[in-house]
Amino acid sequence: MSIYAVGDLHLSFDPRIEKPMEVFGPEWKDHAQRLEAAWREEVKAEDTVIVAGDISWGLKLEEAMADLQFIAGLPGQKVLIKGNHDLWWTGITRLNALFPNVTFLQNSTYEAEGWFICGSRGWLCPGSDDFDPHDRVLYEREEGRLRASLQAAAQRGARQIIGVTHYPPTNDKMQPSAFTKLFSEAGVQMAVYGHLHGRENYRRGIRGDFCGVSYDLVSLDYLGCRMKKLV
């Protein structure tokens, strides 16, 4: 059994959604097809793949269904975290009834062979440029969701935890945040996040050890349309 992670799939298989990702650079050319090829090559049925947000460009669930069906049709169990562009993500009970091999993670945890996956979307962190009172509301809401997820794992006696956020868990000054504090206090061994795109932005996210937790960026373009093996 292996656990992989990747973020920012930015899928748009529904013909009503026109979001060609190639406009953001050559690394996005045929990104869905390249990801599928890598996924089918590496992932086995018993494996788990974490998808760290920004899954579909669909605005409503019916517009995202083709993208979710694509993910469900790939090998392995999938654990999905909401991203800032996942506007279709509403009604967690309804979402979790869609596919037997896809878990939409919100205020909960998912166990894969002794590893507990916990996370939330995250948000812009205090100390970031333009952080305003509205950001504070969303930041505190996501802090609460991450706490609930980690508490769910603790109640099940978790000893090995993988943390996930869509947004980087610090500001670009690499200062501690509520998210990094929760990860450290819960004894999280490793954490992944996405959201950052382009060479000039990759350096804005923490990588390596930070307050006892090992962090990795897993946005799709950063990984070259592949996945990162965590376990």
Short mmCIF file of C-alpha atoms in Angstrom, two decimals:
data_model
loop_
_atom_site.label_atom_id
_atom_site.label_comp_id
_atom_site.label_asym_id
_atom_site.label_seq_id
_atom_site.Cartn_x
_atom_site.Cartn_y
_atom_site.Cartn_z
CA MET A 1 0.00 0.00 0.00
CA SER A 2 1.26 3.46 -0.92
CA ILE A 3 -0.10 6.95 -0.29
CA TYR A 4 0.36 9.64 -2.94
CA ALA A 5 -0.56 13.31 -3.08
CA VAL A 6 -1.20 15.83 -5.85
CA GLY A 7 -3.07 19.11 -5.97
CA ASP A 8 -4.61 21.54 -8.42
CA LEU A 9 -5.91 19.20 -11.11
CA HIS A 10 -7.98 22.06 -12.60
CA LEU A 11 -10.10 19.71 -14.69
CA SER A 12 -12.78 20.85 -17.14
CA PHE A 13 -14.16 17.84 -19.02
CA ASP A 14 -17.69 19.25 -19.12
CA PRO A 15 -18.15 20.93 -22.55
CA ARG A 16 -19.88 23.86 -20.88
CA ILE A 17 -16.66 24.78 -19.07
CA GLU A 18 -13.93 26.37 -21.17
CA LYS A 19 -10.76 26.64 -19.11
CA PRO A 20 -7.77 25.70 -21.27
CA MET A 21 -4.87 25.54 -18.83
CA GLU A 22 -2.24 25.92 -21.57
CA VAL A 23 -2.66 29.69 -21.31
CA PHE A 24 -0.82 29.47 -17.97
CA GLY A 25 2.32 27.96 -19.52
CA PRO A 26 3.63 24.96 -21.46
CA GLU A 27 3.79 22.84 -18.30
CA TRP A 28 -0.03 22.69 -18.45
CA LYS A 29 -0.24 21.30 -21.99
CA ASP A 30 -2.36 18.12 -21.98
CA HIS A 31 -2.08 18.10 -18.20
CA ALA A 32 -5.08 15.84 -17.57
CA GLN A 33 -3.88 13.22 -20.05
CA ARG A 34 -0.34 13.31 -18.67
CA LEU A 35 -1.62 12.97 -15.11
CA GLU A 36 -3.84 10.05 -16.06
CA ALA A 37 -0.92 8.24 -17.71
CA ALA A 38 1.29 8.73 -14.63
CA TRP A 39 -1.55 7.76 -12.27
CA ARG A 40 -2.31 4.51 -14.10
CA GLU A 41 1.37 3.67 -14.26
CA GLU A 42 2.04 4.17 -10.55
CA VAL A 43 -1.14 3.71 -8.52
CA LYS A 44 -2.54 0.30 -7.62
CA ALA A 45 -6.06 -0.52 -6.48
CA GLU A 46 -4.95 -0.79 -2.84
CA ASP A 47 -3.22 2.63 -2.86
CA THR A 48 -4.59 5.97 -1.70
CA VAL A 49 -4.26 9.31 -3.50
CA ILE A 50 -4.78 12.64 -1.74
CA VAL A 51 -6.02 15.45 -4.00
CA ALA A 52 -5.23 18.77 -2.34
CA GLY A 53 -7.91 21.01 -3.80
CA ASP A 54 -8.73 22.95 -6.96
CA ILE A 55 -10.14 19.82 -8.51
CA SER A 56 -12.67 21.09 -11.05
CA TRP A 57 -13.47 24.38 -12.77
CA GLY A 58 -17.18 23.53 -12.62
CA LEU A 59 -19.31 26.10 -10.85
CA LYS A 60 -22.10 23.67 -9.96
CA LEU A 61 -21.95 19.98 -9.09
CA GLU A 62 -23.47 18.94 -12.40
CA GLU A 63 -20.69 20.83 -14.19
CA ALA A 64 -18.05 19.11 -12.05
CA MET A 65 -19.48 15.59 -12.42
CA ALA A 66 -17.46 14.68 -15.51
CA ASP A 67 -14.28 15.64 -13.66
CA LEU A 68 -15.27 13.71 -10.53
CA GLN A 69 -16.17 10.67 -12.63
CA PHE A 70 -12.74 10.89 -14.26
CA ILE A 71 -11.09 10.83 -10.82
CA ALA A 72 -13.34 8.02 -9.60
CA GLY A 73 -12.37 5.96 -12.65
CA LEU A 74 -8.68 6.07 -11.79
CA PRO A 75 -7.05 3.36 -9.64
CA GLY A 76 -6.98 3.58 -5.86
CA GLN A 77 -8.94 5.23 -3.12
CA LYS A 78 -9.12 9.01 -3.47
CA VAL A 79 -9.29 11.55 -0.63
CA LEU A 80 -10.29 15.04 -1.79
CA ILE A 81 -9.80 18.38 -0.04
CA LYS A 82 -11.65 21.52 -1.14
CA GLY A 83 -9.74 24.26 -2.96
CA ASN A 84 -10.59 27.91 -3.44
CA HIS A 85 -11.85 27.24 -7.00
CA ASP A 86 -14.06 24.29 -6.01
CA LEU A 87 -17.28 26.31 -5.99
CA TRP A 88 -19.30 23.16 -6.77
CA TRP A 89 -18.35 21.68 -3.35
CA THR A 90 -21.59 21.87 -1.33
CA GLY A 91 -23.40 19.33 0.84
CA ILE A 92 -20.71 17.01 2.19
CA THR A 93 -23.17 14.15 2.83
CA ARG A 94 -24.39 14.30 -0.76
CA LEU A 95 -20.84 14.37 -2.08
CA ASN A 96 -19.76 11.37 -0.04
CA ALA A 97 -22.66 9.34 -1.43
CA LEU A 98 -21.46 9.75 -5.02
CA PHE A 99 -18.60 7.25 -5.38
CA PRO A 100 -17.48 4.29 -3.25
CA ASN A 101 -13.79 5.04 -3.89
CA VAL A 102 -13.83 8.82 -3.36
CA THR A 103 -13.93 10.50 0.07
CA PHE A 104 -14.60 14.22 0.32
CA LEU A 105 -12.82 15.24 3.50
CA GLN A 106 -14.43 17.94 5.67
CA ASN A 107 -14.35 18.07 9.48
CA SER A 108 -13.38 14.39 9.42
CA THR A 109 -10.47 12.01 8.92
CA TYR A 110 -9.67 9.11 6.59
CA GLU A 111 -7.57 6.11 7.58
CA ALA A 112 -5.29 4.38 5.10
CA GLU A 113 -3.38 1.44 6.59
CA GLY A 114 -2.70 3.11 9.91
CA TRP A 115 -2.13 6.60 8.50
CA PHE A 116 -4.82 9.17 9.23
CA ILE A 117 -5.36 11.89 6.64
CA CYS A 118 -6.61 15.18 8.09
CA GLY A 119 -7.08 18.57 6.51
CA SER A 120 -9.07 21.56 5.38
CA ARG A 121 -8.94 24.08 2.56
CA GLY A 122 -6.89 26.50 4.64
CA TRP A 123 -6.78 30.16 3.70
CA LEU A 124 -4.56 33.19 3.31
CA CYS A 125 -2.60 33.55 6.55
CA PRO A 126 -2.14 36.66 8.71
CA GLY A 127 0.94 38.63 7.71
CA SER A 128 0.20 38.10 4.01
CA ASP A 129 -0.15 41.13 1.79
CA ASP A 130 -3.76 42.41 1.66
CA PHE A 131 -4.94 40.18 4.53
CA ASP A 132 -8.19 41.88 5.60
CA PRO A 133 -11.08 41.32 8.04
CA HIS A 134 -12.91 39.12 5.52
CA ASP A 135 -9.81 36.93 5.24
CA ARG A 136 -9.74 36.71 9.03
CA VAL A 137 -13.27 35.23 9.07
CA LEU A 138 -12.37 32.56 6.50
CA TYR A 139 -9.02 31.85 8.12
CA GLU A 140 -10.67 31.20 11.49
CA ARG A 141 -13.37 29.06 9.87
CA GLU A 142 -10.74 26.86 8.23
CA GLU A 143 -8.79 26.71 11.48
CA GLY A 144 -11.91 25.26 13.10
CA ARG A 145 -12.36 22.73 10.31
CA LEU A 146 -8.77 21.58 10.55
CA ARG A 147 -9.08 21.27 14.33
CA ALA A 148 -12.22 19.13 13.93
CA SER A 149 -10.42 16.89 11.43
CA LEU A 150 -7.44 16.40 13.72
CA GLN A 151 -9.71 15.76 16.71
CA ALA A 152 -11.53 13.08 14.72
CA ALA A 153 -8.19 11.33 14.17
CA ALA A 154 -7.22 11.71 17.84
CA GLN A 155 -10.51 10.12 18.92
CA ARG A 156 -9.56 7.08 16.84
CA GLY A 157 -6.15 6.83 18.49
CA ALA A 158 -4.15 8.08 15.50
CA ARG A 159 -0.38 7.80 15.83
CA GLN A 160 0.56 8.57 12.22
CA ILE A 161 -1.04 11.61 10.61
CA ILE A 162 -0.73 13.26 7.20
CA GLY A 163 -1.94 16.86 7.14
CA VAL A 164 -3.41 18.47 4.03
CA THR A 165 -4.36 22.02 3.12
CA HIS A 166 -5.00 23.57 -0.24
CA TYR A 167 -3.46 26.93 0.63
CA PRO A 168 0.12 27.11 1.90
CA PRO A 169 -0.09 26.82 5.70
CA THR A 170 2.03 29.95 6.30
CA ASN A 171 2.32 33.40 4.79
CA ASP A 172 5.10 34.05 2.29
CA LYS A 173 7.37 35.17 5.15
CA MET A 174 7.23 31.56 6.42
CA GLN A 175 5.81 32.63 9.79
CA PRO A 176 3.89 30.16 11.97
CA SER A 177 0.11 30.15 11.64
CA ALA A 178 -2.87 28.53 13.31
CA PHE A 179 -2.54 25.72 10.76
CA THR A 180 1.12 24.96 11.47
CA LYS A 181 0.43 25.18 15.20
CA LEU A 182 -2.39 22.64 14.96
CA PHE A 183 -0.26 20.29 12.87
CA SER A 184 2.63 20.48 15.33
CA GLU A 185 0.45 20.07 18.41
CA ALA A 186 -1.28 17.03 16.89
CA GLY A 187 2.04 15.33 16.14
CA VAL A 188 1.53 15.37 12.37
CA GLN A 189 4.51 13.74 10.66
CA MET A 190 4.07 15.24 7.19
CA ALA A 191 1.83 17.80 5.51
CA VAL A 192 1.15 18.75 1.90
CA TYR A 193 -0.44 21.71 0.17
CA GLY A 194 -0.99 23.12 -3.32
CA HIS A 195 -2.25 26.44 -4.69
CA LEU A 196 1.13 27.83 -5.76
CA HIS A 197 1.83 27.93 -9.50
CA GLY A 198 4.78 29.12 -11.57
CA ARG A 199 8.46 29.19 -10.72
CA GLU A 200 8.26 32.65 -9.19
CA ASN A 201 5.62 31.42 -6.72
CA TYR A 202 6.96 28.01 -5.71
CA ARG A 203 9.42 29.61 -3.30
CA ARG A 204 6.56 31.26 -1.40
CA GLY A 205 5.69 27.95 0.26
CA ILE A 206 7.53 26.15 3.03
CA ARG A 207 9.25 22.88 2.23
CA GLY A 208 11.12 20.58 4.54
CA ASP A 209 10.98 20.57 8.34
CA PHE A 210 9.01 23.36 10.04
CA CYS A 211 8.21 23.12 13.75
CA GLY A 212 8.65 19.36 13.66
CA VAL A 213 6.49 18.69 10.59
CA SER A 214 7.81 17.86 7.11
CA TYR A 215 6.06 20.01 4.47
CA ASP A 216 5.82 19.51 0.69
CA LEU A 217 4.28 21.45 -2.19
CA VAL A 218 2.25 19.12 -4.43
CA SER A 219 0.63 21.40 -7.02
CA LEU A 220 0.35 19.61 -10.36
CA ASP A 221 2.63 21.90 -12.36
CA TYR A 222 5.29 21.78 -9.64
CA LEU A 223 5.27 17.97 -9.79
CA GLY A 224 5.37 17.87 -13.59
CA CYS A 225 1.90 16.31 -13.90
CA ARG A 226 2.83 13.40 -11.64
CA MET A 227 2.13 12.58 -8.01
CA LYS A 228 4.35 12.61 -4.95
CA LYS A 229 4.65 9.36 -3.03
CA LEU A 230 4.38 10.08 0.70
CA VAL A 231 4.30 6.58 2.17
#
